[in-house]
Coordinates of C-alpha atoms in Angstrom, one line a residue:
Chain S
M26 CA -61.9 35.9 35.0
S27 CA -60.7 38.5 32.5
R28 CA -57.1 38.5 31.3
T29 CA -54.8 41.5 31.3
I30 CA -52.8 42.8 28.3
L31 CA -50.1 45.2 29.4
T32 CA -48.6 47.9 27.2
F33 CA -45.5 50.0 27.8
A34 CA -46.5 53.7 27.4
E35 CA -43.3 55.3 26.2
I36 CA -42.7 59.0 26.7
R37 CA -40.2 61.1 24.7
N38 CA -39.6 64.8 25.2
H39 CA -42.5 65.0 27.7
E40 CA -45.0 63.6 25.2
L41 CA -46.6 60.2 24.9
R42 CA -45.1 58.7 21.8
Q43 CA -47.5 57.8 19.0
V44 CA -46.2 54.2 19.4
A45 CA -47.6 54.1 22.9
L46 CA -51.1 54.6 21.4
E47 CA -50.3 52.0 18.7
A48 CA -49.4 49.6 21.5
V49 CA -52.8 50.1 23.2
S50 CA -54.4 49.6 19.8
A51 CA -52.5 46.4 19.3
A52 CA -53.8 45.3 22.7
V53 CA -57.4 46.1 21.6
K54 CA -56.7 44.0 18.5
I55 CA -55.3 41.1 20.6
A56 CA -58.2 41.3 23.1
G57 CA -60.8 40.8 20.2
T58 CA -64.1 39.9 21.8
A59 CA -62.6 38.1 24.8
P60 CA -63.1 40.0 28.1
S61 CA -59.8 41.7 28.7
E62 CA -58.3 44.4 30.9
I63 CA -55.9 46.7 29.0
A64 CA -53.4 48.2 31.2
S65 CA -50.6 50.6 30.4
C66 CA -47.4 51.1 32.3
L67 CA -46.2 54.7 32.5
L68 CA -42.8 55.7 34.0
V69 CA -42.6 59.4 34.8
P70 CA -40.1 61.8 36.5
V71 CA -41.3 62.7 40.0
D72 CA -41.8 66.4 39.0
T73 CA -44.4 65.5 36.3
S74 CA -47.4 67.7 36.7
L75 CA -50.8 66.3 37.4
D76 CA -52.0 68.0 34.2
A77 CA -49.4 66.1 32.1
L78 CA -50.3 62.8 33.8
E79 CA -53.9 63.3 33.1
R80 CA -53.2 64.1 29.5
Y81 CA -51.1 60.9 29.1
A82 CA -53.8 58.8 30.8
E83 CA -56.6 60.4 28.8
S84 CA -54.9 59.5 25.5
L85 CA -54.3 56.0 26.6
F86 CA -58.0 55.6 27.8
T87 CA -59.3 57.2 24.6
H88 CA -57.6 54.5 22.5
G89 CA -58.7 51.6 24.6
A90 CA -56.8 51.3 27.9
N91 CA -58.8 50.8 31.1
R92 CA -56.0 51.1 33.6
V93 CA -52.8 53.1 33.8
Y94 CA -50.1 52.1 36.3
V95 CA -47.9 55.1 37.1
L96 CA -44.5 54.8 38.6
K97 CA -42.4 57.8 39.6
H98 CA -38.6 58.2 39.9
A99 CA -36.3 61.2 39.6
D100 CA -34.2 59.3 37.0
F101 CA -37.1 58.4 34.7
T102 CA -36.0 61.5 32.7
A103 CA -33.7 59.3 30.6
Y104 CA -33.7 55.6 29.8
H105 CA -31.8 53.4 32.2
A106 CA -32.0 49.6 31.5
E107 CA -31.9 48.4 35.1
L108 CA -34.2 51.0 36.5
Y109 CA -36.8 50.6 33.8
L110 CA -36.6 46.8 34.0
G111 CA -37.2 47.0 37.8
A112 CA -40.2 49.2 37.3
V113 CA -41.8 47.1 34.5
Q114 CA -41.1 44.0 36.5
Q115 CA -43.0 45.5 39.4
V116 CA -46.0 46.3 37.2
V117 CA -45.9 42.8 35.7
S118 CA -46.0 41.1 39.1
T119 CA -49.0 43.4 40.1
A120 CA -50.9 43.0 36.8
N121 CA -50.0 39.5 35.9
P122 CA -50.5 40.0 32.2
E123 CA -51.0 37.4 29.5
F124 CA -49.4 39.7 26.9
I125 CA -46.9 42.6 27.2
I126 CA -46.5 45.0 24.3
F127 CA -43.7 47.5 23.7
G128 CA -42.8 49.7 20.8
H129 CA -39.9 48.4 18.8
T130 CA -38.0 51.6 19.7
S131 CA -34.6 52.3 21.2
V132 CA -36.2 51.6 24.7
G133 CA -38.4 48.7 23.7
R134 CA -35.7 46.9 21.8
D135 CA -33.5 47.1 24.9
L136 CA -36.0 46.4 27.6
A137 CA -38.3 43.8 26.1
P138 CA -35.8 40.9 25.6
R139 CA -34.3 41.5 29.1
L140 CA -37.8 41.2 30.6
A141 CA -38.7 38.3 28.3
S142 CA -35.6 36.4 29.5
M143 CA -36.3 37.2 33.1
L144 CA -39.9 35.9 32.8
Q145 CA -38.7 32.9 30.6
A146 CA -41.1 34.3 28.0
G147 CA -41.2 34.2 24.3
Q148 CA -41.0 37.4 22.3
I149 CA -41.9 38.3 18.8
S150 CA -40.0 41.4 17.7
D151 CA -40.7 44.2 15.3
V152 CA -44.3 43.3 14.5
T153 CA -46.1 45.2 11.7
A154 CA -49.5 43.5 11.9
I155 CA -51.5 41.3 14.2
Q156 CA -54.4 39.1 13.2
H157 CA -56.5 36.3 14.7
E158 CA -56.8 33.2 12.5
D159 CA -58.5 29.9 13.7
G160 CA -57.9 30.7 17.3
N161 CA -54.3 31.6 16.7
L162 CA -52.8 35.0 17.1
L163 CA -50.5 35.6 14.1
C164 CA -47.8 38.3 14.2
T165 CA -46.4 39.6 10.9
R166 CA -42.9 40.8 10.9
P167 CA -40.2 41.5 8.3
L168 CA -37.1 39.4 7.7
Y169 CA -34.0 40.7 6.0
A170 CA -35.3 44.2 6.7
G171 CA -38.4 43.5 4.7
K172 CA -37.0 41.5 1.7
A173 CA -39.2 38.7 3.2
V174 CA -42.1 38.6 5.6
E175 CA -43.0 35.9 8.2
Q176 CA -45.9 35.3 10.4
R177 CA -45.1 34.0 13.9
A178 CA -47.2 32.6 16.6
F179 CA -46.6 31.9 20.3
T180 CA -46.3 28.2 21.1
G181 CA -45.4 25.7 23.7
T182 CA -46.6 24.9 27.2
S183 CA -44.9 27.8 29.1
A184 CA -47.2 29.8 31.3
A185 CA -45.1 32.9 30.9
P186 CA -46.6 35.9 29.3
S187 CA -46.2 36.5 25.5
I188 CA -44.1 39.6 24.6
I189 CA -44.5 41.6 21.5
T190 CA -42.6 44.7 20.2
I191 CA -44.4 46.6 17.5
R192 CA -42.8 48.6 14.8
P193 CA -43.8 52.3 15.0
N194 CA -46.2 53.6 12.2
N195 CA -47.6 50.2 11.3
I196 CA -50.4 49.2 13.7
P197 CA -53.5 51.2 12.9
L198 CA -54.8 53.3 15.8
S199 CA -58.1 52.1 17.3
A200 CA -61.0 54.5 16.9
P201 CA -60.6 57.1 19.6
D202 CA -63.5 57.4 22.0
S203 CA -63.2 60.4 24.3
S204 CA -66.1 59.1 26.4
R205 CA -64.0 56.2 27.6
S206 CA -62.2 56.5 31.0
G207 CA -60.3 54.3 33.3
E208 CA -58.4 54.2 36.6
V209 CA -55.0 55.6 37.3
I210 CA -53.1 53.5 39.9
E211 CA -49.9 54.8 41.4
V212 CA -47.5 52.0 42.2
A213 CA -44.8 52.8 44.9
F214 CA -41.6 52.1 43.0
A215 CA -38.8 50.3 44.9
P216 CA -35.8 50.8 42.7
P217 CA -33.4 47.9 42.3
S218 CA -29.7 48.3 43.2
L219 CA -27.9 49.6 40.1
R220 CA -24.7 48.4 38.4
T221 CA -24.7 50.9 35.7
I222 CA -24.9 54.7 35.9
V223 CA -26.2 57.0 33.1
R224 CA -23.8 59.9 33.5
D225 CA -25.0 62.0 30.6
V226 CA -27.3 62.1 27.7
V227 CA -26.1 64.1 24.7
R228 CA -29.2 65.2 22.8
K229 CA -28.4 65.5 19.2
T230 CA -31.9 65.2 18.0
S231 CA -33.8 67.8 20.1
G232 CA -36.8 69.1 18.2
T233 CA -36.3 66.7 15.4
L234 CA -38.5 63.6 14.7
D235 CA -37.2 60.1 15.1
L236 CA -37.0 58.5 11.7
S237 CA -39.0 55.4 12.6
E238 CA -42.0 57.6 13.5
A239 CA -41.7 60.3 10.8
K240 CA -44.6 60.5 8.3
I241 CA -42.4 62.1 5.7
I242 CA -38.7 61.4 5.2
V243 CA -36.3 63.3 2.9
S244 CA -33.3 61.1 2.4
G245 CA -29.9 61.8 0.8
G246 CA -27.3 59.5 -0.8
R247 CA -23.9 59.9 -2.3
G248 CA -25.3 62.5 -4.7
V249 CA -25.6 64.9 -1.8
K250 CA -21.8 65.1 -2.0
S251 CA -21.0 66.7 1.4
T252 CA -22.3 67.5 4.8
N253 CA -23.3 70.9 3.5
G254 CA -25.2 69.1 0.7
F255 CA -27.8 67.9 3.3
K256 CA -28.9 71.6 3.9
P257 CA -31.5 71.7 1.1
L258 CA -32.8 68.3 2.3
E259 CA -33.1 69.6 5.8
E260 CA -35.0 72.7 4.5
L261 CA -37.4 70.5 2.6
A262 CA -37.9 68.2 5.6
S263 CA -38.6 71.2 7.8
V264 CA -41.2 72.6 5.5
L265 CA -42.9 69.2 5.4
N266 CA -42.5 68.6 9.2
G267 CA -40.6 65.5 8.3
A268 CA -37.2 63.9 9.2
V269 CA -34.0 63.6 7.3
G270 CA -32.5 60.2 6.5
A271 CA -29.5 58.9 4.5
S272 CA -28.2 56.0 2.5
R273 CA -25.3 53.9 3.6
G274 CA -23.2 55.5 0.9
A275 CA -23.8 59.0 2.4
C276 CA -23.0 57.7 5.9
D277 CA -19.9 55.8 4.8
A278 CA -18.6 58.9 3.0
G279 CA -18.9 60.8 6.3
Y280 CA -21.6 63.3 5.0
C281 CA -23.8 62.5 8.0
D282 CA -24.2 60.5 11.2
Y283 CA -24.8 56.8 11.1
G284 CA -28.0 57.5 13.2
L285 CA -29.6 58.6 9.9
Q286 CA -28.8 55.5 7.9
I287 CA -31.8 53.7 6.3
G288 CA -31.4 50.2 5.0
Q289 CA -30.7 46.6 6.0
T290 CA -27.9 48.0 8.1
G291 CA -29.5 51.0 9.8
K292 CA -33.1 51.7 10.2
V293 CA -36.1 50.3 8.4
V294 CA -38.7 53.0 7.8
T295 CA -42.3 53.1 6.6
P296 CA -43.4 56.7 6.2
E297 CA -46.3 58.0 4.1
I298 CA -43.9 59.8 1.8
Y299 CA -40.3 59.0 1.2
I300 CA -38.3 61.4 -0.9
A301 CA -35.0 59.8 -2.1
C302 CA -32.5 62.5 -3.3
G303 CA -29.3 61.4 -5.0
I304 CA -29.8 57.8 -3.9
S305 CA -29.0 55.2 -6.6
G306 CA -31.1 52.5 -4.9
A307 CA -28.8 49.6 -3.8
I308 CA -30.7 46.5 -2.7
Q309 CA -29.6 47.0 0.9
H310 CA -31.1 50.6 0.9
L311 CA -34.3 49.5 -0.9
A312 CA -34.9 46.9 1.9
G313 CA -35.1 49.7 4.4
M314 CA -37.6 51.9 2.6
S315 CA -39.7 49.8 0.2
G316 CA -42.5 49.7 2.7
S317 CA -43.1 53.5 2.4
R318 CA -46.5 54.4 1.1
V319 CA -45.3 56.8 -1.7
I320 CA -41.8 56.9 -2.9
I321 CA -40.4 59.9 -4.8
A322 CA -37.0 59.7 -6.4
V323 CA -34.8 62.6 -7.5
N324 CA -31.7 61.5 -9.4
K325 CA -29.5 62.7 -12.2
D326 CA -29.2 59.2 -13.7
P327 CA -32.4 58.1 -15.4
E328 CA -31.1 54.5 -15.2
A329 CA -30.8 54.6 -11.4
P330 CA -32.5 51.5 -9.8
I331 CA -34.3 53.7 -7.4
F332 CA -36.7 54.7 -10.2
K333 CA -37.8 51.1 -10.4
V334 CA -39.5 51.3 -7.0
A335 CA -40.5 55.0 -7.1
D336 CA -44.0 56.1 -7.7
Y337 CA -42.9 59.4 -9.0
G338 CA -39.5 60.1 -10.5
I339 CA -37.8 63.4 -11.3
V340 CA -34.7 63.1 -13.4
G341 CA -32.5 66.1 -12.5
D342 CA -29.8 67.5 -10.3
L343 CA -31.0 67.3 -6.7
F344 CA -29.4 70.7 -5.9
E345 CA -31.8 72.2 -8.5
V346 CA -34.8 70.0 -7.8
V347 CA -34.9 69.9 -4.0
P348 CA -35.1 73.8 -3.6
L349 CA -37.9 73.9 -6.2
L350 CA -39.8 71.2 -4.2
T351 CA -39.3 73.2 -1.0
T352 CA -40.7 76.3 -2.6
A353 CA -43.6 74.4 -4.2
F354 CA -44.5 72.6 -1.0
R355 CA -44.2 75.8 1.0
E356 CA -46.6 77.6 -1.3
F357 CA -49.0 74.7 -1.4
L358 CA -49.1 74.4 2.4
E359 CA -49.5 78.2 2.9
H360 CA -52.3 78.1 0.4
E361 CA -54.0 75.3 2.3
A362 CA -53.7 76.9 5.7
Chain U
M9 CA -9.2 40.2 29.5
N10 CA -11.2 37.1 28.6
I11 CA -13.6 38.3 25.9
W12 CA -16.4 36.3 24.2
V13 CA -17.9 37.5 21.0
L14 CA -21.3 36.3 19.8
L15 CA -21.4 35.9 16.1
K16 CA -23.9 34.9 13.4
Q17 CA -23.3 34.2 9.8
T18 CA -25.8 36.1 7.6
F19 CA -26.6 36.7 3.9
D20 CA -24.6 39.6 2.3
T21 CA -26.9 42.6 2.5
E22 CA -26.9 43.0 -1.3
E23 CA -28.5 39.5 -1.7
K24 CA -32.0 39.2 -3.0
I25 CA -34.3 36.8 -1.3
V26 CA -35.8 33.9 -3.2
L27 CA -38.2 31.4 -1.7
T28 CA -38.0 27.7 -2.5
G29 CA -40.0 24.9 -1.0
G30 CA -41.4 27.0 1.8
G31 CA -38.0 28.3 2.9
I32 CA -35.4 30.9 1.9
S33 CA -33.1 29.7 -0.9
E34 CA -29.4 29.6 0.1
A35 CA -28.3 28.6 -3.4
G36 CA -25.4 30.7 -4.6
V37 CA -25.7 33.1 -1.7
K38 CA -22.7 35.1 -0.5
W39 CA -22.3 34.7 3.2
I40 CA -20.8 37.3 5.6
I41 CA -20.3 37.9 9.3
N42 CA -23.4 39.7 10.5
P43 CA -22.2 43.4 10.0
Y44 CA -23.0 44.3 13.6
D45 CA -21.2 41.3 15.0
E46 CA -18.2 42.3 12.9
Y47 CA -18.0 45.5 14.9
A48 CA -18.0 43.4 18.0
V49 CA -15.2 41.2 16.7
E50 CA -13.1 44.3 15.8
E51 CA -13.7 45.9 19.2
A52 CA -12.7 42.7 21.0
I53 CA -9.5 42.5 19.0
R54 CA -8.6 46.1 19.8
L55 CA -9.3 45.6 23.5
V56 CA -7.0 42.6 23.6
E57 CA -4.3 44.5 21.7
Q58 CA -4.6 47.2 24.4
H59 CA -5.0 45.1 27.6
G60 CA -3.9 41.6 26.7
G61 CA -6.1 38.6 27.0
K62 CA -8.0 36.4 24.6
V63 CA -10.8 36.9 22.0
N64 CA -13.1 33.8 21.9
L65 CA -15.9 33.5 19.3
L66 CA -19.2 31.8 19.8
S67 CA -21.9 30.9 17.3
V68 CA -25.0 28.7 17.1
G69 CA -25.7 27.6 13.6
P70 CA -25.2 25.2 10.7
E71 CA -21.7 24.0 9.8
R72 CA -21.4 26.6 7.1
A73 CA -21.3 29.2 9.9
G74 CA -17.7 27.9 10.5
E75 CA -16.6 30.0 7.5
A76 CA -17.7 33.2 9.3
L77 CA -15.8 32.1 12.4
R78 CA -12.7 31.4 10.3
T79 CA -12.9 34.9 8.9
A80 CA -13.1 36.4 12.4
L81 CA -10.1 34.2 13.4
A82 CA -8.3 35.6 10.4
M83 CA -9.1 39.1 11.6
G84 CA -7.3 38.3 14.8
A85 CA -9.6 36.4 17.2
D86 CA -7.9 33.5 19.1
E87 CA -10.4 30.7 19.4
A88 CA -13.8 29.7 18.0
V89 CA -16.7 27.5 19.2
L90 CA -19.6 26.6 16.9
I91 CA -22.6 24.9 18.5
H92 CA -24.4 23.0 15.8
D93 CA -27.4 20.9 16.8
S94 CA -30.7 20.4 14.9
R95 CA -32.5 20.0 18.2
I96 CA -32.1 23.7 18.9
P97 CA -35.4 25.4 17.9
Q98 CA -35.4 28.6 15.8
D99 CA -36.6 30.7 18.8
E100 CA -34.7 33.4 20.6
W101 CA -35.5 32.0 24.1
A102 CA -34.0 28.6 23.2
I103 CA -30.9 30.0 21.4
A104 CA -30.1 32.3 24.2
K105 CA -30.6 29.5 26.7
V106 CA -28.0 27.3 24.8
L107 CA -25.5 30.1 24.5
S108 CA -25.8 31.2 28.2
A109 CA -25.6 27.6 29.4
F110 CA -22.3 27.3 27.5
L111 CA -21.0 30.8 28.6
A112 CA -21.9 30.2 32.3
D113 CA -18.6 28.6 33.2
Q114 CA -16.3 30.3 30.7
G115 CA -15.3 33.1 33.1
A116 CA -16.0 35.9 30.6
D117 CA -14.9 39.4 31.6
L118 CA -16.7 40.9 28.7
I119 CA -19.3 39.5 26.2
L120 CA -19.8 41.5 23.0
G121 CA -22.4 40.9 20.3
G122 CA -24.1 42.8 17.5
N123 CA -27.1 45.1 18.0
F124 CA -29.2 42.8 15.9
S125 CA -28.7 40.4 12.9
V126 CA -29.5 41.7 9.5
D127 CA -31.5 38.5 8.6
N128 CA -33.9 37.9 11.5
G129 CA -33.5 41.3 13.0
A130 CA -35.2 40.6 16.3
G131 CA -32.3 41.8 18.4
Q132 CA -33.1 39.6 21.4
V133 CA -30.5 36.9 21.9
A134 CA -27.5 38.9 23.3
I135 CA -29.7 40.9 25.8
R136 CA -31.4 37.7 26.9
I137 CA -28.0 36.1 27.5
A138 CA -27.1 39.1 29.8
E139 CA -30.2 38.4 31.8
Q140 CA -29.6 34.7 32.0
L141 CA -26.0 35.2 33.2
G142 CA -27.0 38.0 35.6
L143 CA -24.8 40.5 33.9
P144 CA -25.5 44.2 33.3
H145 CA -25.9 45.0 29.6
I146 CA -25.7 48.1 27.4
G147 CA -27.2 47.8 24.0
S148 CA -26.3 49.6 20.8
I149 CA -22.9 51.0 21.8
T150 CA -20.9 53.4 19.6
K151 CA -17.9 54.0 21.8
L152 CA -16.2 51.8 24.5
D153 CA -13.4 52.7 26.8
I154 CA -12.3 50.2 29.4
S155 CA -9.6 50.9 32.1
A156 CA -7.1 48.4 33.4
A157 CA -9.3 48.0 36.5
G158 CA -12.3 47.0 34.4
E159 CA -14.2 50.3 34.6
A160 CA -16.1 50.9 31.3
I161 CA -17.3 54.1 29.9
V162 CA -19.8 53.4 27.2
H163 CA -21.6 55.5 24.6
R164 CA -25.0 54.2 23.6
D165 CA -26.9 55.3 20.6
A166 CA -30.5 56.0 21.5
E167 CA -32.3 57.0 18.3
G168 CA -29.7 59.6 17.4
D169 CA -29.1 60.8 21.0
T170 CA -26.0 59.5 22.9
E171 CA -26.3 58.1 26.4
I172 CA -23.0 58.0 28.3
I173 CA -23.0 55.1 30.8
D174 CA -20.6 53.8 33.4
A175 CA -20.4 50.1 34.0
H176 CA -18.0 47.6 35.6
L177 CA -17.0 44.4 34.0
P178 CA -18.1 41.7 33.7
A179 CA -20.8 43.0 31.4
L180 CA -22.4 42.5 28.0
F181 CA -22.5 45.1 25.3
T182 CA -24.0 45.1 21.8
A183 CA -22.3 46.9 18.9
Q184 CA -24.0 49.6 16.8
Q185 CA -22.6 51.0 13.6
G186 CA -20.0 53.6 14.2
L187 CA -18.3 51.7 17.0
N188 CA -15.2 51.1 14.8
E189 CA -14.1 50.3 11.3
P190 CA -13.5 46.5 11.1
R191 CA -10.2 45.4 9.6
Y192 CA -9.9 43.1 6.7
P193 CA -8.2 39.7 7.3
T194 CA -4.7 39.8 6.0
L195 CA -3.1 36.8 4.1
P196 CA -0.9 35.8 7.0
G197 CA -4.0 36.2 9.2
I198 CA -5.9 33.8 7.0
M199 CA -3.0 31.3 7.1
K200 CA -2.7 31.5 10.9
A201 CA -6.5 31.2 11.3
K202 CA -6.3 27.6 9.9
K203 CA -4.3 26.5 12.9
K204 CA -6.3 28.3 15.6
P205 CA -8.4 26.2 18.0
F206 CA -11.9 25.6 16.5
R207 CA -14.4 23.5 18.4
L208 CA -17.6 22.1 16.9
L209 CA -20.0 21.2 19.7
S210 CA -23.4 19.7 20.1
L211 CA -25.9 20.0 22.9
D212 CA -24.5 16.9 24.4
D213 CA -21.2 18.8 25.1
I214 CA -23.0 21.5 27.1
P215 CA -23.6 20.5 30.7
G216 CA -26.7 21.4 32.6
I217 CA -29.0 21.9 29.6
S218 CA -32.3 19.9 29.1
L219 CA -34.2 19.7 25.9
Q220 CA -37.4 20.5 27.8
E221 CA -35.9 23.9 28.8
L222 CA -35.4 24.6 25.1
E223 CA -39.0 24.3 24.2
A224 CA -39.7 27.0 21.6
R225 CA -41.9 29.9 22.8
T226 CA -42.5 31.1 19.3
T227 CA -42.7 29.5 15.9
R228 CA -42.9 30.5 12.2
V229 CA -46.4 29.9 10.7
S230 CA -45.8 31.3 7.2
L231 CA -43.1 32.9 5.0
S232 CA -43.7 35.1 2.0
L233 CA -42.3 37.8 -0.1
P234 CA -43.6 41.3 0.2
P235 CA -45.7 42.7 -2.7
S236 CA -43.3 44.0 -5.2
R237 CA -43.4 47.7 -6.1
Q238 CA -44.0 48.8 -9.6
A239 CA -42.1 51.6 -11.3
G240 CA -44.3 54.6 -11.4
V241 CA -44.1 57.7 -13.6
I242 CA -41.2 59.8 -14.6
L243 CA -42.4 63.3 -14.5
Q244 CA -41.8 65.5 -17.6
G245 CA -41.4 69.1 -18.5
D246 CA -39.1 71.8 -17.0
L247 CA -38.2 71.2 -13.4
A248 CA -40.4 73.8 -11.8
A249 CA -43.4 72.4 -13.7
Q250 CA -42.4 68.9 -12.5
A251 CA -42.4 70.1 -8.9
A252 CA -45.9 71.5 -9.3
D253 CA -47.0 68.3 -11.1
L254 CA -45.7 66.2 -8.2
I255 CA -47.7 68.2 -5.7
R256 CA -50.8 67.9 -7.8
R257 CA -50.4 64.1 -8.1
L258 CA -49.6 63.6 -4.4
R259 CA -52.8 65.5 -3.7
Q260 CA -55.1 64.1 -6.3
D261 CA -53.8 60.6 -7.1
A262 CA -51.9 59.4 -4.1
K263 CA -54.0 61.5 -1.6
V264 CA -51.1 61.7 0.9
I265 CA -51.1 65.5 1.3

């Protein structure tokens, strides 16, 4: 009998999130050579077009899923803890999975522990790598926002499924194979009775990338000096199709929203390119961004600790340097196109 | 309003991590209340100032965690309970099970916790407790208004967007940065805290819990430090030339663009 590995296929702004494909890739990795069914759970608003559904399912199949469970509800336009839990629970009782994988996103962080508790299951959160070793499945995850790293394994005699949340941008995508296909199963969703009501969602981030999934981040610290001071950083991020972040110093000074904060308090990010502008490099900030592939630092102070972790440093005033970078990148990208 | 706040003592976020004997060294470390739990403590104190009631603190941890509880008492919380027992495994299932077994008969109107702890960072325990106790939860909140009738309007941070949610108490919420600005303990507050009720409990003091139920679902296999980053190059020349040099290096050396 083959076992089932279930993934949660998260949708944001009518698109499958990259982390949904990373979750399927994690499932492929967990499956290894053992015969396994890889199923994805997709929650969509009732008015979702067939085209869109096919597109979602195709992507999931291409990366390794064999089955997609689709549940529809008018209120699947925004996250609702009780509604989503009811839906996933229904898929779990249908699919009877051995593993359940979520993205460690706003939705996954909220939903997975609730489901884990309901199923009396263990959960390993914020996993950055998965490997098999001597018959054990080892999950690597950061401690202290990345100042240390642990490997955890599932243990004990419980028959409950094992739940994993994966950090976006870390699990490599399995090789896409467009010849792969699978079955789409629509599950009639019986919503639970609700004790909370989502009355409104204020979108402050429409059109901008979430920090945890951004490939390029332009980040500002106290050196940015004001809310207005973020403007040149936003321009650079926009040219690079990246996201804007901030240090705790900039957030505490009120230059930007706490949602942008990167560090041990705030978000931990692992982009391809991290451009730190006017950030001195306090330990609590370094914890949140040291996993970036390439770090670029722009700072007036040549002694700033940020230069000790930066691959490339530019000593200078960010208000001079950042616009020069914007122009240089724009010219480079236009030349490439 | 009977409020329980879940609290964990953590390393100060400016601490470096040093490994000794297969574990993380605690020598000379400055300890703090987990910053997200501190928002929860502050919010609870404000709610009791507004509505009356009591702020109770609850922690699972070693005896040193008592210092963090004392600090929160000095901020203005009323009572504290520390569950200290080496039989509790380091696993979120087990810790949540212990805390919910204790909370089950405390008649809490509201349970507040942090969004996650800055050490382990898993963000599971509070939400697991909500499920164990059959309470609705809202995670990562940035604003909380509760009416005298126990109707709550809650703002939740969802990756930069704000979800506005209605809930009735009893409920469990976890605090996100931005919820409030925690107060500092005052000297009279610190003096008063010494006389506030503080209970140190073991598993034997919690009815209806079996060790078998606490069997760990997950376990640590290894612990290490991440590869340390080396300082790279400081670019030279006039700033426009440095910008061009950077792009060339990103292209040719780092191969990221």
